[in-house]
């Protein structure tokens, strides 16, 4: 599904495509990609609205699963901890937040698996 009907956000398939493109850009430009997974927010719809309003417009906020959202961010340096912390401030303490940063030398499935395992 390209767009989630509940939130209007990109769906899982579009997230995977954007992740793949972001990893290619990171590899060729020497930048980084951070993927943040937000699982079990109190309300997916409310969390989606807060994230979309509170994050930079070039970050991708997507529906990752029934009770999960994802944020995809491209950046020049550092790790994903400032991005993950900003997301925690926006959505509160109740959801679980998992994140991983890649320099583009990782396959999309591996990035997702690493984020899920943290």
GROMACS .gro file of C-alpha atoms in nm, residues 1-115:
model
  115
    1UNK     CA    1   0.000   0.000   0.000
    2UNK     CA    2   0.146   0.332  -0.102
    3UNK     CA    3  -0.054   0.547   0.140
    4UNK     CA    4  -0.222   0.450   0.464
    5UNK     CA    5  -0.595   0.532   0.454
    6UNK     CA    6  -0.619   0.610   0.829
    7UNK     CA    7  -0.328   0.852   0.860
    8UNK     CA    8  -0.275   0.965   0.502
    9UNK     CA    9   0.096   0.888   0.552
   10UNK     CA   10   0.310   0.681   0.319
   11UNK     CA   11   0.251   0.313   0.374
   12UNK     CA   12   0.497   0.028   0.419
   13UNK     CA   13   0.573  -0.015   0.047
   14UNK     CA   14   0.645   0.355  -0.005
   15UNK     CA   15   0.858   0.361   0.311
   16UNK     CA   16   1.071   0.076   0.175
   17UNK     CA   17   1.117   0.259  -0.155
   18UNK     CA   18   1.216   0.582   0.020
   19UNK     CA   19   1.454   0.394   0.248
   20UNK     CA   20   1.622   0.232  -0.051
   21UNK     CA   21   1.658   0.569  -0.228
   22UNK     CA   22   1.790   0.734   0.090
   23UNK     CA   23   2.052   0.461   0.133
   24UNK     CA   24   2.166   0.507  -0.227
   25UNK     CA   25   2.200   0.884  -0.173
   26UNK     CA   26   2.386   0.830   0.154
   27UNK     CA   27   2.629   0.591  -0.013
   28UNK     CA   28   2.698   0.817  -0.312
   29UNK     CA   29   2.702   1.151  -0.125
   30UNK     CA   30   2.873   1.043   0.196
   31UNK     CA   31   2.574   1.129   0.415
   32UNK     CA   32   2.376   0.927   0.669
   33UNK     CA   33   2.026   0.783   0.702
   34UNK     CA   34   1.846   0.726   1.029
   35UNK     CA   35   1.538   0.506   1.056
   36UNK     CA   36   1.331   0.541   1.373
   37UNK     CA   37   1.052   0.296   1.454
   38UNK     CA   38   0.783   0.405   1.698
   39UNK     CA   39   0.579   0.110   1.826
   40UNK     CA   40   0.262   0.109   2.033
   41UNK     CA   41   0.179   0.478   2.055
   42UNK     CA   42  -0.144   0.548   2.245
   43UNK     CA   43  -0.304   0.661   1.919
   44UNK     CA   44  -0.138   0.605   1.582
   45UNK     CA   45  -0.343   0.884   1.428
   46UNK     CA   46  -0.253   1.137   1.699
   47UNK     CA   47   0.114   1.036   1.692
   48UNK     CA   48   0.117   1.069   1.312
   49UNK     CA   49  -0.023   1.421   1.330
   50UNK     CA   50   0.223   1.528   1.600
   51UNK     CA   51   0.521   1.385   1.413
   52UNK     CA   52   0.422   1.535   1.080
   53UNK     CA   53   0.376   1.877   1.240
   54UNK     CA   54   0.686   1.862   1.460
   55UNK     CA   55   0.950   1.722   1.227
   56UNK     CA   56   1.131   1.872   0.931
   57UNK     CA   57   0.932   1.852   0.607
   58UNK     CA   58   1.206   1.649   0.437
   59UNK     CA   59   1.176   1.367   0.694
   60UNK     CA   60   0.946   1.083   0.590
   61UNK     CA   61   0.684   0.990   0.846
   62UNK     CA   62   0.518   0.662   0.745
   63UNK     CA   63   0.279   0.401   0.878
   64UNK     CA   64   0.493   0.096   0.949
   65UNK     CA   65   0.235  -0.144   1.090
   66UNK     CA   66  -0.093  -0.162   1.278
   67UNK     CA   67   0.052  -0.001   1.590
   68UNK     CA   68   0.376   0.139   1.449
   69UNK     CA   69   0.507   0.443   1.268
   70UNK     CA   70   0.846   0.507   1.112
   71UNK     CA   71   1.052   0.819   1.054
   72UNK     CA   72   1.320   0.828   0.787
   73UNK     CA   73   1.573   1.110   0.807
   74UNK     CA   74   1.875   1.196   0.594
   75UNK     CA   75   2.148   1.400   0.758
   76UNK     CA   76   2.512   1.498   0.718
   77UNK     CA   77   2.675   1.381   1.040
   78UNK     CA   78   2.630   1.223   1.383
   79UNK     CA   79   2.408   0.939   1.485
   80UNK     CA   80   2.033   0.923   1.514
   81UNK     CA   81   2.010   0.997   1.884
   82UNK     CA   82   1.904   1.365   1.845
   83UNK     CA   83   1.633   1.260   1.599
   84UNK     CA   84   1.514   0.979   1.827
   85UNK     CA   85   1.512   1.217   2.124
   86UNK     CA   86   1.307   1.475   1.933
   87UNK     CA   87   1.058   1.203   1.839
   88UNK     CA   88   1.037   1.092   2.204
   89UNK     CA   89   0.965   1.452   2.306
   90UNK     CA   90   0.690   1.475   2.046
   91UNK     CA   91   0.514   1.143   2.115
   92UNK     CA   92   0.585   1.104   2.488
   93UNK     CA   93   0.725   0.822   2.692
   94UNK     CA   94   0.468   0.547   2.631
   95UNK     CA   95   0.568   0.425   2.283
   96UNK     CA   96   0.883   0.223   2.229
   97UNK     CA   97   1.137   0.393   2.005
   98UNK     CA   98   1.403   0.196   1.817
   99UNK     CA   99   1.649   0.353   1.575
  100UNK     CA  100   1.947   0.282   1.356
  101UNK     CA  101   2.178   0.499   1.146
  102UNK     CA  102   2.342   0.382   0.824
  103UNK     CA  103   2.601   0.528   0.589
  104UNK     CA  104   2.434   0.361   0.294
  105UNK     CA  105   2.642   0.042   0.294
  106UNK     CA  106   2.348  -0.161   0.426
  107UNK     CA  107   2.052  -0.319   0.250
  108UNK     CA  108   1.707  -0.180   0.341
  109UNK     CA  109   1.595  -0.509   0.498
  110UNK     CA  110   1.905  -0.511   0.719
  111UNK     CA  111   1.841  -0.153   0.832
  112UNK     CA  112   1.486  -0.244   0.929
  113UNK     CA  113   1.592  -0.566   1.103
  114UNK     CA  114   1.855  -0.379   1.305
  115UNK     CA  115   1.608  -0.109   1.408
   0.00000   0.00000   0.00000
